[in-house]
Amino acid sequence: MSGSDERPSGLPLLRALIRTYAGHEAADWLNEQVQQLGEPPDRTRFRVAFARAGRKLGDRPLADEQAELRSWTMRDLGRAVLLLEALRTSSDDEQVSLVDHVFRTGELGEQQSVVRVLARLPQPERFAPLAAEATRTNAMGVFEALACDNPYPGRHMSDLAFAQMVMKAIFNEIPVTRILGLRQRTTPELVRMAQDYASERRAAGRPVPTDIALIEGWLEQRS
Amino acid sequence: MKLFDPHIHMTSRTTDDLQAMADAGIAAVIEPAFWVGQPRTHVGTFEDYFLSLLGWERFRASQFGIRHYCTMALNPKEANNPAVADGVMELLPLYLEKEGVVAVGEIGYDDQTEAEEKYFVAQLELAKEYELPALIHTPHRDKKQGTLRTLDLLRDVGFPMDKALVDHNNEETIEAVLDSGAWAGHSIYPNTKMDEERMVAIVQRYGAERIIVNSAADWGVSDPLKVPKTAAAMRRAGIDDDVIAQICWNNPVALFSTSGRLDEREIELRPRVDQTQLWEGNSVLRGQKPVIDS
């Protein structure tokens, strides 16, 4: 066993969800794209399908689903299927290269889709640098897709990258209760950063976000 | 009184801003090389951006009577991108040679990663080699820690503190920066970072020595008139014009003229405006009557 996460991608579940929620036309279109990808997948064909999946599947949220899938939309679902299928026939190196490429050349919606599926990719810990890159974005939709309702950061990001993501969430008034695994990943260093931020706000005569007290409380509970 | 904004991203601003800046007394700006809102994916994109700082942006500003200087660097955020970092470092020796490049910057920490530190050190070494000031960005997250680490690094590398401008200070960082002998920059923003009233309090407490004020106006919510507005706030608070002139003109001139690329006498003279001029066939005008100084 490598040290990697052995959780299944849930590809059969995702495909079943497509059948349930997407119309026939969209589901058939998706199947066709998967079949035409080639083994290994042709990158241009993949990028076209990935981009087009937005219009074909639409952005209706999967509101009835469980856990993190609740924050996905139909196009995230379609793109997740496309990506997982493409990775199945790619070498390990090609897998990392493709995901990185799709993220870097993605418009905002595509970037959100990549970030949402990260935890389900094979050997997901390999994509920690990409996740760290995603925390640097100024586009809040992409940042929220990583920080909120997403198991990836809690499971696979380093302590430093995770802490920076939490601090950015606090700064942007995104409730930290939406960050999965925050309680488990709270470190003394993160608490120190949050307390320094509180001090900075007080010195500037600005209100201190209440989320900081929450983080302090969790660390106390554990020690 | 002539005013200097030594940290402003003109590439994100329109000519409306340039006109307003000129009307408010801004006679000189420095545009630092930074990231442009989202990550670049090719080294060539950096090169074209560098060229625009030296070309179109300098020309545009001159058309409104404003002297435009710039800085060059691999910025802290994009130092984390291995696909471009080394390639940009290779460009720097060429671009640091250009006229009007008054510092290596913006360099520094963003998330305080190892990669950021590596390229921060390398660029401080370049600044030493070229005898240029360093324009240093401090992180907006974990700022106090990041600033203290910055000062430690400057000392470790043996960088001349009197040529280091540590920027984006606040109440929690300014003392350490001033005590180190470095220059302390302050970016005045509408809602975040520093504002005029708090800046007045800082000047009343610490004086004008090595204090610098800028707008850091960029693509986000920001205001290219913050330097004149801060000067006005200082005046309202009863601060002497001499002190205001030191902060808003003499200090940046003194620091950046050490680069050898900013002439202290030339900068006192308004560049002659002739809006019939073109840059690469392009005019700033869109049907207006050209202003031509006699």
PDB file of C-alpha atoms in Angstrom, chain A residues 89-196:
ATOM      1  CA  THR A  89      -6.416   5.647 -19.072  1.00  0.00           C
ATOM      2  CA  SER A  90      -3.534   8.010 -18.289  1.00  0.00           C
ATOM      3  CA  SER A  91      -0.167   7.200 -16.768  1.00  0.00           C
ATOM      4  CA  ASP A  92       0.588   8.568 -13.311  1.00  0.00           C
ATOM      5  CA  ASP A  93       2.666  11.431 -14.728  1.00  0.00           C
ATOM      6  CA  GLU A  94       0.084  12.269 -17.355  1.00  0.00           C
ATOM      7  CA  GLN A  95      -2.587  12.368 -14.678  1.00  0.00           C
ATOM      8  CA  VAL A  96      -0.836  15.114 -12.743  1.00  0.00           C
ATOM      9  CA  SER A  97       0.001  17.001 -15.920  1.00  0.00           C
ATOM     10  CA  LEU A  98      -3.576  16.872 -17.235  1.00  0.00           C
ATOM     11  CA  VAL A  99      -5.218  18.042 -14.026  1.00  0.00           C
ATOM     12  CA  ASP A 100      -2.711  20.860 -13.661  1.00  0.00           C
ATOM     13  CA  HIS A 101      -3.183  21.897 -17.294  1.00  0.00           C
ATOM     14  CA  VAL A 102      -6.970  21.872 -17.099  1.00  0.00           C
ATOM     15  CA  PHE A 103      -6.875  24.001 -13.962  1.00  0.00           C
ATOM     16  CA  ARG A 104      -4.410  26.550 -15.329  1.00  0.00           C
ATOM     17  CA  THR A 105      -6.230  26.925 -18.632  1.00  0.00           C
ATOM     18  CA  GLY A 106      -9.682  26.881 -17.060  1.00  0.00           C
ATOM     19  CA  GLU A 107     -12.060  29.779 -16.828  1.00  0.00           C
ATOM     20  CA  LEU A 108     -13.641  30.324 -13.427  1.00  0.00           C
ATOM     21  CA  GLY A 109     -16.346  27.667 -13.743  1.00  0.00           C
ATOM     22  CA  GLU A 110     -13.851  25.069 -14.950  1.00  0.00           C
ATOM     23  CA  GLN A 111     -11.504  25.907 -12.098  1.00  0.00           C
ATOM     24  CA  GLN A 112     -14.356  25.400  -9.625  1.00  0.00           C
ATOM     25  CA  SER A 113     -15.116  22.004 -11.147  1.00  0.00           C
ATOM     26  CA  VAL A 114     -11.488  20.870 -10.876  1.00  0.00           C
ATOM     27  CA  VAL A 115     -11.215  21.989  -7.276  1.00  0.00           C
ATOM     28  CA  ARG A 116     -14.459  20.225  -6.304  1.00  0.00           C
ATOM     29  CA  VAL A 117     -13.397  16.826  -7.656  1.00  0.00           C
ATOM     30  CA  LEU A 118      -9.816  16.862  -6.277  1.00  0.00           C
ATOM     31  CA  ALA A 119     -10.504  14.598  -3.294  1.00  0.00           C
ATOM     32  CA  ARG A 120     -11.877  11.896  -5.614  1.00  0.00           C
ATOM     33  CA  LEU A 121      -8.887  11.759  -7.949  1.00  0.00           C
ATOM     34  CA  PRO A 122      -6.439   8.822  -7.765  1.00  0.00           C
ATOM     35  CA  GLN A 123      -3.620   9.465  -5.248  1.00  0.00           C
ATOM     36  CA  PRO A 124      -5.173  12.823  -4.441  1.00  0.00           C
ATOM     37  CA  GLU A 125      -2.295  13.990  -2.215  1.00  0.00           C
ATOM     38  CA  ARG A 126      -0.352  14.668  -5.447  1.00  0.00           C
ATOM     39  CA  PHE A 127      -2.561  17.667  -6.131  1.00  0.00           C
ATOM     40  CA  ALA A 128      -1.703  19.568  -2.943  1.00  0.00           C
ATOM     41  CA  PRO A 129       0.374  22.148  -4.881  1.00  0.00           C
ATOM     42  CA  LEU A 130      -2.601  22.787  -7.160  1.00  0.00           C
ATOM     43  CA  ALA A 131      -4.861  23.259  -4.154  1.00  0.00           C
ATOM     44  CA  ALA A 132      -2.345  25.679  -2.651  1.00  0.00           C
ATOM     45  CA  GLU A 133      -2.367  27.584  -5.950  1.00  0.00           C
ATOM     46  CA  ALA A 134      -6.173  27.690  -5.795  1.00  0.00           C
ATOM     47  CA  THR A 135      -6.012  29.356  -2.382  1.00  0.00           C
ATOM     48  CA  ARG A 136      -4.138  32.256  -4.010  1.00  0.00           C
ATOM     49  CA  THR A 137      -6.998  33.138  -6.311  1.00  0.00           C
ATOM     50  CA  ASN A 138      -8.847  36.431  -5.986  1.00  0.00           C
ATOM     51  CA  ALA A 139     -11.941  34.890  -7.577  1.00  0.00           C
ATOM     52  CA  MET A 140     -14.084  34.083  -4.553  1.00  0.00           C
ATOM     53  CA  GLY A 141     -16.123  31.429  -6.361  1.00  0.00           C
ATOM     54  CA  VAL A 142     -13.003  29.363  -6.934  1.00  0.00           C
ATOM     55  CA  PHE A 143     -11.701  29.949  -3.417  1.00  0.00           C
ATOM     56  CA  GLU A 144     -15.038  28.948  -1.884  1.00  0.00           C
ATOM     57  CA  ALA A 145     -15.168  25.820  -4.039  1.00  0.00           C
ATOM     58  CA  LEU A 146     -11.946  24.729  -2.325  1.00  0.00           C
ATOM     59  CA  ALA A 147     -12.493  26.055   1.171  1.00  0.00           C
ATOM     60  CA  CYS A 148     -16.171  25.255   1.712  1.00  0.00           C
ATOM     61  CA  ASP A 149     -17.855  21.851   1.964  1.00  0.00           C
ATOM     62  CA  ASN A 150     -14.803  20.257   0.348  1.00  0.00           C
ATOM     63  CA  PRO A 151     -12.955  17.371   2.060  1.00  0.00           C
ATOM     64  CA  TYR A 152      -9.735  17.974   0.141  1.00  0.00           C
ATOM     65  CA  PRO A 153      -8.022  20.665   2.261  1.00  0.00           C
ATOM     66  CA  GLY A 154      -8.638  18.885   5.560  1.00  0.00           C
ATOM     67  CA  ARG A 155      -7.321  15.599   4.209  1.00  0.00           C
ATOM     68  CA  HIS A 156      -4.416  16.589   1.973  1.00  0.00           C
ATOM     69  CA  MET A 157      -3.135  20.137   2.385  1.00  0.00           C
ATOM     70  CA  SER A 158      -0.075  20.917   4.493  1.00  0.00           C
ATOM     71  CA  ASP A 159      -0.489  22.660   7.839  1.00  0.00           C
ATOM     72  CA  LEU A 160       0.836  25.934   6.397  1.00  0.00           C
ATOM     73  CA  ALA A 161      -1.352  25.884   3.276  1.00  0.00           C
ATOM     74  CA  PHE A 162      -4.391  24.906   5.335  1.00  0.00           C
ATOM     75  CA  ALA A 163      -3.767  27.670   7.867  1.00  0.00           C
ATOM     76  CA  GLN A 164      -3.366  30.261   5.104  1.00  0.00           C
ATOM     77  CA  MET A 165      -6.643  29.112   3.584  1.00  0.00           C
ATOM     78  CA  VAL A 166      -8.426  29.482   6.919  1.00  0.00           C
ATOM     79  CA  MET A 167      -6.989  32.979   7.417  1.00  0.00           C
ATOM     80  CA  LYS A 168      -8.085  33.978   3.930  1.00  0.00           C
ATOM     81  CA  ALA A 169     -11.590  32.678   4.665  1.00  0.00           C
ATOM     82  CA  ILE A 170     -11.729  34.758   7.856  1.00  0.00           C
ATOM     83  CA  PHE A 171     -10.485  37.833   5.994  1.00  0.00           C
ATOM     84  CA  ASN A 172     -13.156  37.374   3.327  1.00  0.00           C
ATOM     85  CA  GLU A 173     -15.916  36.775   5.890  1.00  0.00           C
ATOM     86  CA  ILE A 174     -16.521  33.190   4.798  1.00  0.00           C
ATOM     87  CA  PRO A 175     -17.823  31.262   7.838  1.00  0.00           C
ATOM     88  CA  VAL A 176     -15.131  28.866   9.016  1.00  0.00           C
ATOM     89  CA  THR A 177     -17.816  26.340   9.980  1.00  0.00           C
ATOM     90  CA  ARG A 178     -17.986  25.550   6.255  1.00  0.00           C
ATOM     91  CA  ILE A 179     -14.356  24.384   6.225  1.00  0.00           C
ATOM     92  CA  LEU A 180     -14.423  20.586   6.557  1.00  0.00           C
ATOM     93  CA  GLY A 181     -11.893  19.115   8.978  1.00  0.00           C
ATOM     94  CA  LEU A 182     -11.098  22.483  10.559  1.00  0.00           C
ATOM     95  CA  ARG A 183     -11.444  21.185  14.078  1.00  0.00           C
ATOM     96  CA  GLN A 184      -9.004  18.327  13.436  1.00  0.00           C
ATOM     97  CA  ARG A 185      -6.542  20.517  11.547  1.00  0.00           C
ATOM     98  CA  THR A 186      -6.440  23.404  14.023  1.00  0.00           C
ATOM     99  CA  THR A 187      -2.851  23.833  15.188  1.00  0.00           C
ATOM    100  CA  PRO A 188      -1.276  26.208  17.717  1.00  0.00           C
ATOM    101  CA  GLU A 189       0.286  28.024  14.733  1.00  0.00           C
ATOM    102  CA  LEU A 190      -3.128  28.636  13.151  1.00  0.00           C
ATOM    103  CA  VAL A 191      -4.450  29.924  16.459  1.00  0.00           C
ATOM    104  CA  ARG A 192      -1.407  32.209  16.737  1.00  0.00           C
ATOM    105  CA  MET A 193      -2.089  33.591  13.237  1.00  0.00           C
ATOM    106  CA  ALA A 194      -5.745  34.154  14.078  1.00  0.00           C
ATOM    107  CA  GLN A 195      -4.906  35.898  17.343  1.00  0.00           C
ATOM    108  CA  ASP A 196      -2.360  38.130  15.589  1.00  0.00           C
TER     109      ASP A 196
END
